[in-house]
PDB file of C-alpha atoms and ligand atoms in Angstrom:
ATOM      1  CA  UNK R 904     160.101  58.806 182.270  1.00  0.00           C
ATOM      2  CA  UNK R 905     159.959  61.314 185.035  1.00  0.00           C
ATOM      3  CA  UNK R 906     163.413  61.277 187.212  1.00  0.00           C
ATOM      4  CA  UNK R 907     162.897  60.459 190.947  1.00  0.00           C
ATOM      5  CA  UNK R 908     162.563  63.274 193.112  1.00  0.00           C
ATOM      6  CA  UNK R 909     166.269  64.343 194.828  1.00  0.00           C
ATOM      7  CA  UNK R 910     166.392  65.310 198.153  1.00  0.00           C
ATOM      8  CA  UNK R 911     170.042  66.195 198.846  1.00  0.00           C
ATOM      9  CA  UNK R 912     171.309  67.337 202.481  1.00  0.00           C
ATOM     10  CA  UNK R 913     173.807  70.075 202.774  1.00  0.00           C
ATOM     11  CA  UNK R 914     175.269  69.642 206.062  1.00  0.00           C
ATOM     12  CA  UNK R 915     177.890  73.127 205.996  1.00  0.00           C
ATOM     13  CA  UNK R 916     180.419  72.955 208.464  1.00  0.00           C
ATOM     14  CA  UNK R 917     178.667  70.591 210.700  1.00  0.00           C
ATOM     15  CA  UNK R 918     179.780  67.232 211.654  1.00  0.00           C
ATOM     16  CA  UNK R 919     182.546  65.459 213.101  1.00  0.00           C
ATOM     17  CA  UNK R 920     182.593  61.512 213.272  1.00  0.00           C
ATOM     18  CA  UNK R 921     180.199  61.957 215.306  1.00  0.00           C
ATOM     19  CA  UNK R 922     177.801  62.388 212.973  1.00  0.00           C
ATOM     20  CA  UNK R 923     178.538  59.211 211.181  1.00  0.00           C
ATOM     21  CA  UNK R 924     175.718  57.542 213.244  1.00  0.00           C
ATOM     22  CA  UNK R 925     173.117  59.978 211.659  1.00  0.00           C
ATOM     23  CA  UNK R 926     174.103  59.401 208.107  1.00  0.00           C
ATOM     24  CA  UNK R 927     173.951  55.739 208.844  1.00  0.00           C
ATOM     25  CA  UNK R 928     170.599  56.236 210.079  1.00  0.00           C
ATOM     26  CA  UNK R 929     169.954  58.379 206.544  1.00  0.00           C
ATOM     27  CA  UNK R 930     171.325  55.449 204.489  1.00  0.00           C
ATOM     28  CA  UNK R 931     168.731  52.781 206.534  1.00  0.00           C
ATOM     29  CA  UNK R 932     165.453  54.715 206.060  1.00  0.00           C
ATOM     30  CA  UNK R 933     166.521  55.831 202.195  1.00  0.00           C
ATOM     31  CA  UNK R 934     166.444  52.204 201.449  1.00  0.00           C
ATOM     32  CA  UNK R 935     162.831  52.407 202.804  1.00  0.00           C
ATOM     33  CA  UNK R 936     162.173  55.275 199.982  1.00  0.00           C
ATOM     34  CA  UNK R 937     163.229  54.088 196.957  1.00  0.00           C
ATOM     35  CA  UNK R 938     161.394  56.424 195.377  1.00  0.00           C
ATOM     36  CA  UNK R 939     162.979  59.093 196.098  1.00  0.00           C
ATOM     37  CA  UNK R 940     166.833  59.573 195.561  1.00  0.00           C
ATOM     38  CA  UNK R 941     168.562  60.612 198.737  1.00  0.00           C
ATOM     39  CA  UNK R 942     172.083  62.337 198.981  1.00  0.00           C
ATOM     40  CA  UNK R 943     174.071  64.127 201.468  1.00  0.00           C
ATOM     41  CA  UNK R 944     176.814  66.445 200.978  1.00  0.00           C
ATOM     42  CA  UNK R 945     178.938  66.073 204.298  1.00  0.00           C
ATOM     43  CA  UNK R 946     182.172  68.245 205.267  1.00  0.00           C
ATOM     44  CA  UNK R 947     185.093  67.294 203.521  1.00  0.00           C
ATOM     45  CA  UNK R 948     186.355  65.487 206.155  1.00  0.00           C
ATOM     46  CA  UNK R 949     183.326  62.417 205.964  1.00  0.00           C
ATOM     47  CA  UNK R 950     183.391  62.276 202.321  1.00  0.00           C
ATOM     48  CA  UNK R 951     185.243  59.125 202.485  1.00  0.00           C
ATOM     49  CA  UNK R 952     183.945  57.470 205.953  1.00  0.00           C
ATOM     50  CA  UNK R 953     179.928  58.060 204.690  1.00  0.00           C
ATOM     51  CA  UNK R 954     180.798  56.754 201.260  1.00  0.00           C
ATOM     52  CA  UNK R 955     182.445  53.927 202.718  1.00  0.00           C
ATOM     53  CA  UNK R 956     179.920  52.852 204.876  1.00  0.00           C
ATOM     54  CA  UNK R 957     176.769  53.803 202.911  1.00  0.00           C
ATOM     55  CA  UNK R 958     173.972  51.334 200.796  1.00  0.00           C
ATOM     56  CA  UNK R 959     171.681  53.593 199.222  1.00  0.00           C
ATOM     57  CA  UNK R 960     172.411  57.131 199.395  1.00  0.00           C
ATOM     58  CA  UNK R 961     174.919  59.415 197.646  1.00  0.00           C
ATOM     59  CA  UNK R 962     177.267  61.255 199.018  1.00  0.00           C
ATOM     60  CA  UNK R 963     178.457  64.596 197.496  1.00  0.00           C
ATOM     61  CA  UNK R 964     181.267  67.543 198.541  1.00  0.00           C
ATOM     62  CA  UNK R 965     180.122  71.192 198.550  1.00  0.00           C
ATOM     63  CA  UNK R 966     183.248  73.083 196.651  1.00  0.00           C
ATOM     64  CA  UNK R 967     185.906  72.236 194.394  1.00  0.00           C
ATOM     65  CA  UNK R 968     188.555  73.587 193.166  1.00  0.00           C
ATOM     66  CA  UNK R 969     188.452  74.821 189.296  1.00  0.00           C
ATOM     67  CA  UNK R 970     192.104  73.507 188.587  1.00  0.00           C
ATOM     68  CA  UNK R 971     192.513  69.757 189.354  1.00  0.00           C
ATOM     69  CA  UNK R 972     195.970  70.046 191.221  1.00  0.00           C
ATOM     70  CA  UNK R 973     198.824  72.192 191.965  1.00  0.00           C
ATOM     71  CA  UNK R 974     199.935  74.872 194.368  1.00  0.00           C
ATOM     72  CA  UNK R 975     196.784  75.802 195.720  1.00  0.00           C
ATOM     73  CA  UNK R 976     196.745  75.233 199.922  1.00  0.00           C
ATOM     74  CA  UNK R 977     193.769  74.038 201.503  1.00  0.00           C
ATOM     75  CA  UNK R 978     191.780  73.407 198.437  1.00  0.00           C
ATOM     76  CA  UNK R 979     190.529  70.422 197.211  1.00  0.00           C
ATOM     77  CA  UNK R 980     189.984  69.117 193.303  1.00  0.00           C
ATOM     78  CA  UNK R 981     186.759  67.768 191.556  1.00  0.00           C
ATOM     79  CA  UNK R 982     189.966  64.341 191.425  1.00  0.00           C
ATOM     80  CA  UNK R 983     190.547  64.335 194.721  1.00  0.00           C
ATOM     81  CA  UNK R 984     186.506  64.336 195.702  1.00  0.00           C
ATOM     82  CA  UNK R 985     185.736  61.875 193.121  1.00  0.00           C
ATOM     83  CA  UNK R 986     188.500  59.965 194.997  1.00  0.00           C
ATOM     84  CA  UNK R 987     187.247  59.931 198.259  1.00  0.00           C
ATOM     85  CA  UNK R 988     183.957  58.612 196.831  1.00  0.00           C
ATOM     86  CA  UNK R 989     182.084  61.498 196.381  1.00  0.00           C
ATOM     87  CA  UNK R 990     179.546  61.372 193.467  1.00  0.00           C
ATOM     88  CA  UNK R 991     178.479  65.512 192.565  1.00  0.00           C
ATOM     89  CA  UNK R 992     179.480  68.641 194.069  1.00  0.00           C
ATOM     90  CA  UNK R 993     177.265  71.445 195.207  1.00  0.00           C
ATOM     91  CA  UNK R 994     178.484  74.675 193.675  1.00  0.00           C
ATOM     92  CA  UNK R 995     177.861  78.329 193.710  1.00  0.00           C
ATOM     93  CA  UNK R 996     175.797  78.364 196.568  1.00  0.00           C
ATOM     94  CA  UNK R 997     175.040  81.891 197.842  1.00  0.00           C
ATOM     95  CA  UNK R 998     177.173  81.525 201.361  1.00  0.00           C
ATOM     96  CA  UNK R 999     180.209  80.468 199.087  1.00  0.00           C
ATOM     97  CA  UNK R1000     179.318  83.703 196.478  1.00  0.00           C
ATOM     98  CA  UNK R1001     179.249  85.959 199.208  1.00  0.00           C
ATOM     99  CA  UNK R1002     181.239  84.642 201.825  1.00  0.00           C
ATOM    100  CA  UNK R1003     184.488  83.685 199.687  1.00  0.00           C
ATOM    101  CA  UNK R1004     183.457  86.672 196.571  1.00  0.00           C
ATOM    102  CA  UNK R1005     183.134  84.113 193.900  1.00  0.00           C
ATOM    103  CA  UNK R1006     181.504  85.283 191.070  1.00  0.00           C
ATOM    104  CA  UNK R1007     179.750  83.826 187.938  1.00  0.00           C
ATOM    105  CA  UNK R1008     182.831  82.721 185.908  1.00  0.00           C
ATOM    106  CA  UNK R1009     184.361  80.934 188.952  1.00  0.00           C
ATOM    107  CA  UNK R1010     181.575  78.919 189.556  1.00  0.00           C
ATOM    108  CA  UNK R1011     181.336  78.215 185.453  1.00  0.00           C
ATOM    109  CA  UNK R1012     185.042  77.275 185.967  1.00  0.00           C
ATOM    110  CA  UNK R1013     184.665  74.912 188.754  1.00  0.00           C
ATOM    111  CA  UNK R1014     181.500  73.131 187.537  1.00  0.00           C
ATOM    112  CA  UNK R1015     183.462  72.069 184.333  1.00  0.00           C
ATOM    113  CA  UNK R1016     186.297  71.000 186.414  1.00  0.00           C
ATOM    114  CA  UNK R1017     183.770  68.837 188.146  1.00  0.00           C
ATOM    115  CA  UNK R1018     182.099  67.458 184.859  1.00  0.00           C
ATOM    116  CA  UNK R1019     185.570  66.686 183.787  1.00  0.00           C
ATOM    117  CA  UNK R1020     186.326  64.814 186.882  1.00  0.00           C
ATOM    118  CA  UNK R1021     182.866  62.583 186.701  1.00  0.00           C
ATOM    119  CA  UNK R1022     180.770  64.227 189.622  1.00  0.00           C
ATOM    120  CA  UNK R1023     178.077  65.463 188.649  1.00  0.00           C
ATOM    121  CA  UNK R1024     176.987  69.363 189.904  1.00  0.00           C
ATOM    122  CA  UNK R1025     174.164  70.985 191.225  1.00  0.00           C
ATOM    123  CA  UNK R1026     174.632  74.426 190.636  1.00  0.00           C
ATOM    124  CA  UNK R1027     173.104  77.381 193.203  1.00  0.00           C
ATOM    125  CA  UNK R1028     171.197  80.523 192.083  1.00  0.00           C
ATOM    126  CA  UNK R1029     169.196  83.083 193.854  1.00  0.00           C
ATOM    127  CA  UNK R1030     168.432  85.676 195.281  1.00  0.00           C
ATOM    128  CA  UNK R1031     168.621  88.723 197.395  1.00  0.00           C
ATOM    129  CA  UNK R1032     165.726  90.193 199.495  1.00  0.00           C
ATOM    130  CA  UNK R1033     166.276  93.666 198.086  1.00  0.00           C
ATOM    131  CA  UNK R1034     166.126  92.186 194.077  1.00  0.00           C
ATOM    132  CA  UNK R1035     163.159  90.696 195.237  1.00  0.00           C
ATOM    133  CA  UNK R1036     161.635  93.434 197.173  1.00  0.00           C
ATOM    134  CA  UNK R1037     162.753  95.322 193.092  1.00  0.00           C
ATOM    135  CA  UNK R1038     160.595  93.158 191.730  1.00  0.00           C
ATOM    136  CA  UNK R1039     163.606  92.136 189.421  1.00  0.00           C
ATOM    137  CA  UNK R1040     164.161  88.825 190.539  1.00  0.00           C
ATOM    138  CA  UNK R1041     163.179  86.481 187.533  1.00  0.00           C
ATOM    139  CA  UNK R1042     165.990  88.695 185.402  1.00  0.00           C
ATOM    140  CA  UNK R1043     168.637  88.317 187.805  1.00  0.00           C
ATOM    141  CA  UNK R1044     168.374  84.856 188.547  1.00  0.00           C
ATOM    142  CA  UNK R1045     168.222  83.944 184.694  1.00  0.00           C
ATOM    143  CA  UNK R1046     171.347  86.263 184.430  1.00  0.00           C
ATOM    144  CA  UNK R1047     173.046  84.561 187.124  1.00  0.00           C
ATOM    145  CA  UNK R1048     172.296  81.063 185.959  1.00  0.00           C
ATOM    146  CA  UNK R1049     173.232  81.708 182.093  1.00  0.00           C
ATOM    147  CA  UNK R1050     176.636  82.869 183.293  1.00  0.00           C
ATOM    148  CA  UNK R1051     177.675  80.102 185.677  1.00  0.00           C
ATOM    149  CA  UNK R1052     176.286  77.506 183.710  1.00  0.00           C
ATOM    150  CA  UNK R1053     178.646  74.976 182.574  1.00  0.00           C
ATOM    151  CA  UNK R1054     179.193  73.850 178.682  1.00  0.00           C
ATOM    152  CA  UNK R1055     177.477  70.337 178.715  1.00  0.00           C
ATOM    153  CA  UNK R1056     178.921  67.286 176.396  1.00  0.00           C
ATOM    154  CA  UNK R1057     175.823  66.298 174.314  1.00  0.00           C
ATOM    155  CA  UNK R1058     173.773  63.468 176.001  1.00  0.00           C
ATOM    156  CA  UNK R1059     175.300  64.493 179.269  1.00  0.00           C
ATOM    157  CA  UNK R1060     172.451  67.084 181.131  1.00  0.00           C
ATOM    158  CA  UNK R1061     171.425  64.524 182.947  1.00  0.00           C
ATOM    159  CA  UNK R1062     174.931  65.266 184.761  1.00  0.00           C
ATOM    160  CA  UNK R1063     173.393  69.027 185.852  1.00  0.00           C
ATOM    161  CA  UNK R1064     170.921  70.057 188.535  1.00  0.00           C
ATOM    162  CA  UNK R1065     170.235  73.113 189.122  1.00  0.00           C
ATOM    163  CA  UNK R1066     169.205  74.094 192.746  1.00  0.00           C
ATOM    164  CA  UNK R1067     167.045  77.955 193.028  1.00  0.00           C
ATOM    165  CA  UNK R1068     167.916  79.100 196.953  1.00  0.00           C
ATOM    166  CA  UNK R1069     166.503  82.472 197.380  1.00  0.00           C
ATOM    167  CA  UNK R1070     169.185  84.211 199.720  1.00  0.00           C
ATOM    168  CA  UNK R1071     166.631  85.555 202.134  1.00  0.00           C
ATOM    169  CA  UNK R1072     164.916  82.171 202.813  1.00  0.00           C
ATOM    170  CA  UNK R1073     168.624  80.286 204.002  1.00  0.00           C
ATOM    171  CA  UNK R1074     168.659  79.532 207.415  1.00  0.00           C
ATOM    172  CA  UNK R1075     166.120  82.164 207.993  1.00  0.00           C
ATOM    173  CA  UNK R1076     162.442  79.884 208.406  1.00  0.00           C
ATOM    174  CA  UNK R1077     160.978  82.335 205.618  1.00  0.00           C
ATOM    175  CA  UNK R1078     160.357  80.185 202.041  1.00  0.00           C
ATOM    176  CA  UNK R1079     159.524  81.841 198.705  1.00  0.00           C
ATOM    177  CA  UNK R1080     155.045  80.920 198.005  1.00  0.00           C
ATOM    178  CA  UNK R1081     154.769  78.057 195.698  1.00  0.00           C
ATOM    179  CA  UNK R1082     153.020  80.683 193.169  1.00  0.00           C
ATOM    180  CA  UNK R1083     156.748  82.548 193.126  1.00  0.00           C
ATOM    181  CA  UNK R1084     158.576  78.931 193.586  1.00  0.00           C
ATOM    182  CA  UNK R1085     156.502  78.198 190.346  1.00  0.00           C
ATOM    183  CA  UNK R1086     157.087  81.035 188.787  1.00  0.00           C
ATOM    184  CA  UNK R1087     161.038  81.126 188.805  1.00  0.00           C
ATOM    185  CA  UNK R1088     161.238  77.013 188.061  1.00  0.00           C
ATOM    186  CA  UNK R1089     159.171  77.317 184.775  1.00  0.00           C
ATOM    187  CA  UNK R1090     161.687  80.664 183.738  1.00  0.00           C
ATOM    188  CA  UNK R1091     164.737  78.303 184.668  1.00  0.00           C
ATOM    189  CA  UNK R1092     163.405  75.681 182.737  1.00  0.00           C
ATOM    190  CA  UNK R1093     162.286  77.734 179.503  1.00  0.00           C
ATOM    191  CA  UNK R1094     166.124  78.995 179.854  1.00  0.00           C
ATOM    192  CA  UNK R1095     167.242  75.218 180.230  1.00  0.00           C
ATOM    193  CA  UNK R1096     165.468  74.179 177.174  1.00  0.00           C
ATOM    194  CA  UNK R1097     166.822  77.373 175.328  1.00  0.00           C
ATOM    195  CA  UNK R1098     170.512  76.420 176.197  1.00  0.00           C
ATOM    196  CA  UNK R1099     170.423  72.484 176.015  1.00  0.00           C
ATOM    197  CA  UNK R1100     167.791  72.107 173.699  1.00  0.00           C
ATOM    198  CA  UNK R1101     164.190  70.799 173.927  1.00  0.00           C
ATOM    199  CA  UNK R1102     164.949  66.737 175.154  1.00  0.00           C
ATOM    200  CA  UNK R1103     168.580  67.406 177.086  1.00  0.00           C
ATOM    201  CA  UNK R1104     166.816  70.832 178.862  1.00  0.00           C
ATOM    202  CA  UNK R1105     164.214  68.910 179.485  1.00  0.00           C
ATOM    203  CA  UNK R1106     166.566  65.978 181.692  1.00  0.00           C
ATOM    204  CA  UNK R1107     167.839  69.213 183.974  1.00  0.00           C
ATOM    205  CA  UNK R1108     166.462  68.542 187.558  1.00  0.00           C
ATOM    206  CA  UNK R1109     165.433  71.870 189.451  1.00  0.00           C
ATOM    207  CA  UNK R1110     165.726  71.737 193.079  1.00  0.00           C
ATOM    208  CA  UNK R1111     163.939  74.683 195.452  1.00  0.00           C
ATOM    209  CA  UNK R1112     166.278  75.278 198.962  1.00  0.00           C
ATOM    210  CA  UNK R1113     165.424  77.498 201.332  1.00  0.00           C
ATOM    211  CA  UNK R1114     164.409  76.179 204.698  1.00  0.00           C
ATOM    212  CA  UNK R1115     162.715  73.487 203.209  1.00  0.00           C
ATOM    213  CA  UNK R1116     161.332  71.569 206.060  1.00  0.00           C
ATOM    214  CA  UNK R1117     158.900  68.125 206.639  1.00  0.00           C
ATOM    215  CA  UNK R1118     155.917  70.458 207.802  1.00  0.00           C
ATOM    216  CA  UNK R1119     156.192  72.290 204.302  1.00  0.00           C
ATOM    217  CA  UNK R1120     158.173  69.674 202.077  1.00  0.00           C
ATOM    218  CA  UNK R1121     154.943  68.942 200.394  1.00  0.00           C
ATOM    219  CA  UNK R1122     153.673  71.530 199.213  1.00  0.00           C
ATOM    220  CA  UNK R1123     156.810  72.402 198.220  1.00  0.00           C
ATOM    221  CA  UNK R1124     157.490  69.524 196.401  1.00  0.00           C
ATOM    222  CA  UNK R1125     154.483  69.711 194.718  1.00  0.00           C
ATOM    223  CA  UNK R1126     155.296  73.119 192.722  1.00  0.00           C
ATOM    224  CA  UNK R1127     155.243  72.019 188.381  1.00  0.00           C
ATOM    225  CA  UNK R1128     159.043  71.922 187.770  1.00  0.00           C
ATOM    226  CA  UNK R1129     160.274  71.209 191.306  1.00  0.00           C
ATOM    227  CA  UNK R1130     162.185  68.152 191.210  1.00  0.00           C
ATOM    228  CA  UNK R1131     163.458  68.013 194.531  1.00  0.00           C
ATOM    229  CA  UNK R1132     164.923  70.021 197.541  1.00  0.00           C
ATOM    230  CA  UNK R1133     168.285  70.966 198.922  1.00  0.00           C
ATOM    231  CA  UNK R1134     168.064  70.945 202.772  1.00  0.00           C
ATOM    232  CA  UNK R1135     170.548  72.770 205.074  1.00  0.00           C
ATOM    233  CA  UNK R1136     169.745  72.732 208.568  1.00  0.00           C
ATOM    234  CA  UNK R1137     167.091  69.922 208.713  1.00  0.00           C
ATOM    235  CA  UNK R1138     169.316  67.549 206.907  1.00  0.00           C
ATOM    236  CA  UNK R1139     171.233  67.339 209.649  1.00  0.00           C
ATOM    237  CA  UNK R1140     169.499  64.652 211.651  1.00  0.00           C
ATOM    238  CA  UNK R1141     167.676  61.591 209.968  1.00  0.00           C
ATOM    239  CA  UNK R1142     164.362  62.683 211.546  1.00  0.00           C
ATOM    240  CA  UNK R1143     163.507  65.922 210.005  1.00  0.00           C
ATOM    241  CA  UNK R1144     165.708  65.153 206.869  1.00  0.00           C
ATOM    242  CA  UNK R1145     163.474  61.618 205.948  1.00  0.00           C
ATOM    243  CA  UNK R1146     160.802  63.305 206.885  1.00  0.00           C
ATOM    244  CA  UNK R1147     161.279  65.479 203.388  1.00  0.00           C
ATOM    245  CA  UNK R1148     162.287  62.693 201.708  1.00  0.00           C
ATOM    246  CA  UNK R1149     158.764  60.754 203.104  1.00  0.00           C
ATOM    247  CA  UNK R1150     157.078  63.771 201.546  1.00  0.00           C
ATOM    248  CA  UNK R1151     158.813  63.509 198.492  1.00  0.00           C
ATOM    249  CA  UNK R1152     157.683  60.103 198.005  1.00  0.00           C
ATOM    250  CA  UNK R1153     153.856  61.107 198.290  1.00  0.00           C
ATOM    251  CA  UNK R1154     154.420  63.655 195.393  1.00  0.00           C
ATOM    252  CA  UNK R1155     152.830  62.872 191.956  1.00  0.00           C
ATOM    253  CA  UNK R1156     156.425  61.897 190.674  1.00  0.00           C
ATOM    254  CA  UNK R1157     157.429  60.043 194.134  1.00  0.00           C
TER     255      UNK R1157
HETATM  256  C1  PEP W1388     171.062  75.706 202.015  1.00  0.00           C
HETATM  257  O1  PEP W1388     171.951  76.243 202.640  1.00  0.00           O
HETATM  258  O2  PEP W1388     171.277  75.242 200.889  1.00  0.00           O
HETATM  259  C2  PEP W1388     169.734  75.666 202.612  1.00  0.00           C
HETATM  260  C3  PEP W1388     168.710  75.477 201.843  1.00  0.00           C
HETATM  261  O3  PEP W1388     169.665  75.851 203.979  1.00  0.00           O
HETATM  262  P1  PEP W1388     168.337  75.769 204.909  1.00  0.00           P
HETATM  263  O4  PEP W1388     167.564  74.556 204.472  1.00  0.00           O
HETATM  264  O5  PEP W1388     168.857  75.667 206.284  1.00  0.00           O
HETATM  265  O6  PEP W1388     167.572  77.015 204.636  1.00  0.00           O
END
């Protein structure tokens, strides 16, 4: 049976309490789309409050820690998230491998940290205009992935989603053609398939981010092999964010 599409909000470093009011308004209309899963991955800091106060959607960190305690200031374990309610972590995203210099085996590290702790992880690849501009993008990507990829307990890939964010369409309006969004989902999958086998490859959800919006959520979403979108900036109010989900719902799997 196809999985529902999963439209997961990364809100950054945005939000105070403030902002409590527009996840509850999230949470109200996802119960209205049923269809479609709906998660948000909040600041640290409204982990707890969101999971607290929401129905229907899931709420989710966006880093961990690869150890799960000790004397590491100002981090945060996969424990201590799974604690304050959150259900998956985003990892590897391309502002955390460039801004903080982690590399492959760091992000490996901490997405087995995370599968150890019971979140499951949606792990970030991508990227740069200038590997694209090479023409060598399908090779890195598949490099990238293979060597942050997490080992996966049999019967667990349902536990993985992998998220493809070209660099050059974050936070910049520009998104990759559904011919080249098609393109690098079917190689991720083939390499899926390869690694977990045929059935658990298979169960792998591939998300496409990259200023994924309502006005082009659908034919986005509408790509073979994309099962979903993560949203940066218009997850951040309930408007522009349900509008993707809406869209979501009116795709073929929705
Ligand atoms: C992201 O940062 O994961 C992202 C996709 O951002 P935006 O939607 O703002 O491009």
């Amino acid at each position: 049976m196809p999985l529902r599409p999963y439209i997961v909000g990364n809100w950054k470093m945005h939000g105070t309490r403030a902002m409590l009011s527009e996840a509850r308004a999230i949470d109200r209309a996802a119960q209205r789309h049923m269809k479609v899963e709906v998660a948000i991955a909040p600041p640290s800091t409204l982990i707890h409050p969101v999971h607290r106060e929401a129905e229907q959607i899931v709420v989710g960190a966006q880093d961990c820690h690869d150890q799960e305690s000790g004397a590491h200031t100002g981090e945060i374990s996969a424990t201590m998230l799974a604690d304050a309610g959150a259900k998956f972590v985003i990892l590897g995203h391309s502002e955390r491998r460039q801004g903080q210099g982690e590399g492959d085996a760091l992000v490996q590290a901490k997405a087995e940290a995370a599968l150890a702790a019971g979140l499951r992880v949606i792990l970030c690849c991508g990227e740069s205009e200038k590997t694209r501009d090479s023409g060598s993008a399908l090779t890195y990507v598949k490099k990238q992935l293979k060597a942050s990829l997490p080992e996966i307990p049999r019967g667990a890939a349902e536990k993985l989603t992998v998220a493809y964010e070209p660099i050059w369409a974050i936070g910049t309006g520009k998104t990759a053609t559904p011919a080249d969004i098609g393109e690098m989902h079917a190689e991720i999958r083939a390499l899926l398939v390869e690694l977990f086998g045929e059935e658990e490859g298979a169960e792998v959800r591939i998300l496409y981010g990259g200023s994924v919006k309502p006005e082009n959520a659908g034919e986005i979403l509408n790509v073979p092999e994309v099962g979903g979108a993560l949203v940066g900036g218009a997850s951040l109010t309930a408007d522009s964010f349900m509008g993707i989900a809406l869209a979501a719902g009116e795709t073929e799997e929705g």
